[in-house]
CSV table of C-alpha atoms in Angstrom, one decimal:
chain,number,residue,atom,x,y,z
A,1,UNK,CA,-9.4,-10.3,-15.6
A,2,UNK,CA,-6.0,-11.5,-13.8
A,3,UNK,CA,-5.0,-9.1,-11.4
A,4,UNK,CA,-1.1,-8.0,-10.1
A,5,UNK,CA,0.7,-11.1,-9.5
A,6,UNK,CA,4.2,-11.4,-7.6
A,7,UNK,CA,6.5,-14.2,-7.0
A,8,UNK,CA,7.4,-15.8,-4.5
A,9,UNK,CA,5.0,-15.3,-2.4
A,10,UNK,CA,7.9,-16.1,0.7
A,11,UNK,CA,11.6,-15.7,0.2
A,12,UNK,CA,14.2,-16.5,3.2
A,13,UNK,CA,17.6,-15.9,2.3
A,14,UNK,CA,20.6,-15.3,4.6
A,15,UNK,CA,22.3,-11.9,4.7
A,16,UNK,CA,24.7,-11.4,1.4
A,17,UNK,CA,22.8,-13.5,-0.3
A,18,UNK,CA,21.1,-12.0,-3.8
A,19,UNK,CA,17.2,-12.0,-4.2
A,20,UNK,CA,14.8,-11.6,-7.1
A,21,UNK,CA,11.3,-10.9,-7.1
A,22,UNK,CA,9.1,-10.3,-10.3
A,23,UNK,CA,5.8,-8.6,-10.7
A,24,UNK,CA,3.6,-9.3,-12.8
A,25,UNK,CA,0.8,-6.2,-13.8
A,26,UNK,CA,-2.5,-6.0,-15.1
A,27,UNK,CA,-2.4,-6.7,-19.1
A,28,UNK,CA,-2.6,-2.9,-20.6
A,29,UNK,CA,-1.2,-0.9,-17.3
A,30,UNK,CA,1.5,1.0,-18.5
A,31,UNK,CA,2.3,2.2,-15.0
A,32,UNK,CA,4.1,-0.4,-12.3
A,33,UNK,CA,5.0,0.8,-9.0
A,34,UNK,CA,7.3,-0.8,-6.2
A,35,UNK,CA,6.3,-0.2,-2.5
A,36,UNK,CA,7.8,-2.4,0.8
A,37,UNK,CA,6.4,-2.6,4.2
A,38,UNK,CA,9.3,-3.5,7.0
A,39,UNK,CA,8.7,-4.4,10.6
A,40,UNK,CA,4.9,-3.3,10.5
A,41,UNK,CA,5.6,0.2,9.5
A,42,UNK,CA,3.8,2.1,6.9
A,43,UNK,CA,4.3,1.0,3.6
A,44,UNK,CA,6.7,3.2,1.6
A,45,UNK,CA,7.3,4.0,-2.2
A,46,UNK,CA,10.5,2.6,-3.9
A,47,UNK,CA,9.8,3.8,-7.5
A,48,UNK,CA,7.8,3.9,-10.3
A,49,UNK,CA,8.2,2.9,-14.1
A,50,UNK,CA,5.9,4.0,-16.9
A,51,UNK,CA,6.3,1.6,-19.7
A,52,UNK,CA,9.9,0.5,-19.2
A,53,UNK,CA,11.2,3.9,-18.1
A,54,UNK,CA,12.0,4.7,-14.5
A,55,UNK,CA,9.6,7.6,-13.8
A,56,UNK,CA,10.8,8.1,-10.1
A,57,UNK,CA,12.9,5.9,-8.2
A,58,UNK,CA,13.2,8.3,-5.1
A,59,UNK,CA,12.2,5.8,-2.7
A,60,UNK,CA,15.1,3.4,-3.5
A,61,UNK,CA,16.9,2.9,-0.4
A,62,UNK,CA,20.8,2.0,-1.7
A,63,UNK,CA,22.4,1.0,-4.8
A,64,UNK,CA,21.9,-2.9,-3.7
A,65,UNK,CA,18.4,-2.6,-4.9
A,66,UNK,CA,18.1,-2.6,-8.8
A,67,UNK,CA,15.0,-2.9,-10.6
A,68,UNK,CA,13.9,-3.4,-14.0
A,69,UNK,CA,11.2,-3.8,-16.6
A,70,UNK,CA,12.6,-5.0,-19.9
A,71,UNK,CA,9.8,-4.3,-22.7
A,72,UNK,CA,7.3,-2.7,-20.0
A,73,UNK,CA,5.6,-5.7,-19.1
A,74,UNK,CA,6.7,-7.7,-16.2
A,75,UNK,CA,9.5,-6.2,-13.4
A,76,UNK,CA,12.1,-7.3,-11.5
A,77,UNK,CA,13.5,-6.5,-8.2
A,78,UNK,CA,16.9,-7.5,-7.4
A,79,UNK,CA,18.3,-7.0,-3.7
A,80,UNK,CA,22.1,-8.0,-4.1
A,81,UNK,CA,23.7,-8.2,-1.2
A,82,UNK,CA,20.8,-8.6,0.9
A,83,UNK,CA,20.9,-7.4,4.6
A,84,UNK,CA,19.1,-8.3,7.7
A,85,UNK,CA,17.0,-4.8,7.4
A,86,UNK,CA,15.8,-5.4,4.1
A,87,UNK,CA,13.4,-8.0,5.3
A,88,UNK,CA,9.6,-7.4,4.9
A,89,UNK,CA,6.9,-7.3,2.4
A,90,UNK,CA,7.5,-6.1,-1.1
A,91,UNK,CA,4.5,-4.7,-2.6
A,92,UNK,CA,3.9,-4.3,-6.7
A,93,UNK,CA,1.1,-2.4,-7.9
A,94,UNK,CA,-0.1,-1.2,-11.2
A,95,UNK,CA,-2.4,1.6,-13.0
A,96,UNK,CA,-3.4,2.9,-16.1
A,97,UNK,CA,-3.0,6.9,-16.1
A,98,UNK,CA,-3.2,8.6,-12.9
A,99,UNK,CA,-5.6,6.1,-11.7
A,100,UNK,CA,-6.5,3.8,-8.9
A,101,UNK,CA,-3.2,1.5,-8.1
A,102,UNK,CA,-4.1,-2.2,-8.2
A,103,UNK,CA,-1.9,-4.2,-5.7
A,104,UNK,CA,-0.5,-7.5,-6.1
A,105,UNK,CA,-0.4,-10.1,-2.8
A,106,UNK,CA,3.1,-9.1,-1.8
A,107,UNK,CA,6.1,-11.2,-1.3
A,108,UNK,CA,7.3,-11.5,1.9
A,109,UNK,CA,11.3,-11.5,2.4
A,110,UNK,CA,13.2,-12.8,5.4
A,111,UNK,CA,17.0,-12.1,5.8
A,112,UNK,CA,18.8,-14.3,8.3
B,1,UNK,CA,8.6,15.7,4.3
B,2,UNK,CA,5.4,14.4,3.7
B,3,UNK,CA,3.1,12.2,6.3
B,4,UNK,CA,0.1,10.4,6.8
B,5,UNK,CA,-1.1,9.6,10.2
B,6,UNK,CA,-3.8,6.8,11.3
B,7,UNK,CA,-4.9,6.4,14.8
B,8,UNK,CA,-5.6,4.0,16.0
B,9,UNK,CA,-3.1,1.7,15.3
B,10,UNK,CA,-4.8,-1.2,16.4
B,11,UNK,CA,-8.7,-1.8,17.1
B,12,UNK,CA,-10.3,-4.1,18.9
B,13,UNK,CA,-14.2,-4.0,18.9
B,14,UNK,CA,-17.3,-6.2,19.6
B,15,UNK,CA,-19.4,-7.0,16.7
B,16,UNK,CA,-22.5,-4.4,16.7
B,17,UNK,CA,-20.5,-1.8,17.6
B,18,UNK,CA,-19.5,1.6,16.0
B,19,UNK,CA,-16.1,3.0,15.8
B,20,UNK,CA,-14.1,5.3,13.3
B,21,UNK,CA,-10.7,5.1,12.1
B,22,UNK,CA,-9.0,8.9,11.7
B,23,UNK,CA,-6.1,9.8,8.9
B,24,UNK,CA,-4.6,13.0,9.0
B,25,UNK,CA,-2.1,14.2,6.4
B,26,UNK,CA,0.4,16.7,5.8
B,27,UNK,CA,0.2,17.4,2.0
B,28,UNK,CA,-1.8,19.1,-0.3
B,29,UNK,CA,-3.1,15.7,-1.8
B,30,UNK,CA,-6.0,16.0,-4.2
B,31,UNK,CA,-6.7,12.6,-3.8
B,32,UNK,CA,-7.4,10.4,-0.4
B,33,UNK,CA,-7.3,6.3,-0.7
B,34,UNK,CA,-8.6,3.9,1.9
B,35,UNK,CA,-7.2,0.1,1.2
B,36,UNK,CA,-8.1,-2.7,3.1
B,37,UNK,CA,-5.7,-5.7,3.6
B,38,UNK,CA,-6.5,-9.4,4.7
B,39,UNK,CA,-3.1,-11.5,6.0
B,40,UNK,CA,-1.0,-12.4,3.5
B,41,UNK,CA,-3.4,-10.9,0.6
B,42,UNK,CA,-3.3,-8.5,-1.7
B,43,UNK,CA,-4.4,-4.2,-0.5
B,44,UNK,CA,-7.9,-4.2,-2.0
B,45,UNK,CA,-8.7,-0.7,-2.6
B,46,UNK,CA,-12.1,0.3,-0.8
B,47,UNK,CA,-12.4,4.0,-1.4
B,48,UNK,CA,-10.9,7.0,-3.5
B,49,UNK,CA,-12.4,10.1,-2.4
B,50,UNK,CA,-11.7,12.9,-4.9
B,51,UNK,CA,-12.6,16.5,-3.1
B,52,UNK,CA,-13.8,18.6,-0.2
B,53,UNK,CA,-16.8,16.8,1.5
B,54,UNK,CA,-16.6,13.7,-0.4
B,55,UNK,CA,-18.4,11.0,1.3
B,56,UNK,CA,-18.5,7.2,0.0
B,57,UNK,CA,-20.3,4.3,1.5
B,58,UNK,CA,-19.9,0.8,0.9
B,59,UNK,CA,-21.6,-1.8,3.3
B,60,UNK,CA,-21.4,-1.3,6.8
B,61,UNK,CA,-18.0,1.4,5.7
B,62,UNK,CA,-18.2,4.9,4.9
B,63,UNK,CA,-15.6,7.2,4.3
B,64,UNK,CA,-15.1,11.2,4.1
B,65,UNK,CA,-12.9,13.7,3.8
B,66,UNK,CA,-12.3,17.3,5.0
B,67,UNK,CA,-9.1,18.8,2.7
B,68,UNK,CA,-9.1,21.7,5.1
B,69,UNK,CA,-8.7,20.0,7.9
B,70,UNK,CA,-6.8,17.5,6.1
B,71,UNK,CA,-8.3,14.8,7.6
B,72,UNK,CA,-10.5,11.6,6.2
B,73,UNK,CA,-12.4,8.6,8.6
B,74,UNK,CA,-13.2,5.4,8.1
B,75,UNK,CA,-16.5,5.0,10.0
B,76,UNK,CA,-17.9,1.1,10.6
B,77,UNK,CA,-21.4,0.8,11.8
B,78,UNK,CA,-22.4,-2.1,13.1
B,79,UNK,CA,-19.3,-4.8,13.2
B,80,UNK,CA,-19.0,-7.8,12.1
B,81,UNK,CA,-16.3,-10.4,12.2
B,82,UNK,CA,-15.9,-10.4,8.7
B,83,UNK,CA,-14.5,-6.5,8.6
B,84,UNK,CA,-11.4,-7.6,10.4
B,85,UNK,CA,-8.5,-6.7,8.5
B,86,UNK,CA,-6.0,-4.3,8.1
B,87,UNK,CA,-6.9,-0.6,6.8
B,88,UNK,CA,-4.4,2.0,5.3
B,89,UNK,CA,-5.2,5.1,4.2
B,90,UNK,CA,-3.2,6.5,1.5
B,91,UNK,CA,-2.4,10.3,-0.5
B,92,UNK,CA,-0.9,11.0,-3.9
B,93,UNK,CA,2.6,12.3,-2.7
B,94,UNK,CA,2.8,15.9,-4.0
B,95,UNK,CA,1.8,16.0,-7.5
B,96,UNK,CA,3.7,12.7,-8.2
B,97,UNK,CA,1.8,9.2,-8.6
B,98,UNK,CA,3.5,7.6,-5.7
B,99,UNK,CA,1.2,6.7,-2.6
B,100,UNK,CA,2.3,8.2,0.4
B,101,UNK,CA,0.4,5.5,3.0
B,102,UNK,CA,-0.8,5.4,6.8
B,103,UNK,CA,0.7,3.0,9.4
B,104,UNK,CA,-2.2,1.1,8.8
B,105,UNK,CA,-5.2,0.1,11.9
B,106,UNK,CA,-5.6,-3.3,12.1
B,107,UNK,CA,-8.7,-4.2,13.0
B,108,UNK,CA,-10.2,-7.1,14.9
B,109,UNK,CA,-13.9,-7.6,15.6
B,110,UNK,CA,-14.8,-10.3,18.2
B,111,UNK,CA,-18.5,-12.0,18.9
């Protein structure tokens, strides 16, 4: 069974540009989560989808971040415009109902 | 604010030695998770601890949970190089599905 996949694995962009990260969850997992780890600090929650609906977006840092999950399958996280402090590793995870979350390998985003 | 604190942040240990990583949390969570991450790889789930006094073991790693003290430990027995990785603990955030993570412990095992 395929795990959670994320694309790209690395992205280097300039301040002010736009970047879109993609996450493909494990097939059949209704729950999809986005987290990020900035500058070696703790991994922080961004938001949670149940199917295509946003269940909890309390961790989204500001309105430069937009997450979508059209059709309840894969999800995208767009950062527009990117700022230096957005650099970090963005993780996606998926799970069945209130169960262990399975994580993807992350996308390392560098904003210069 | 919900907090999860891990210590140490960095651990360098010799093969064959024993050590313990500590995870303190401030919420009344009913689940505690331990994850392992190798550089550039996914977070791999190691243990899920569901109740006070829970103890789980896998190979050279053993995790325990004391919900009254809000403390979990990850004990490493007779470390080997393959255990070198970053270890994270996490708890459920106040009746939600989101995970609150500790800062991670970077473990290096040397000969």
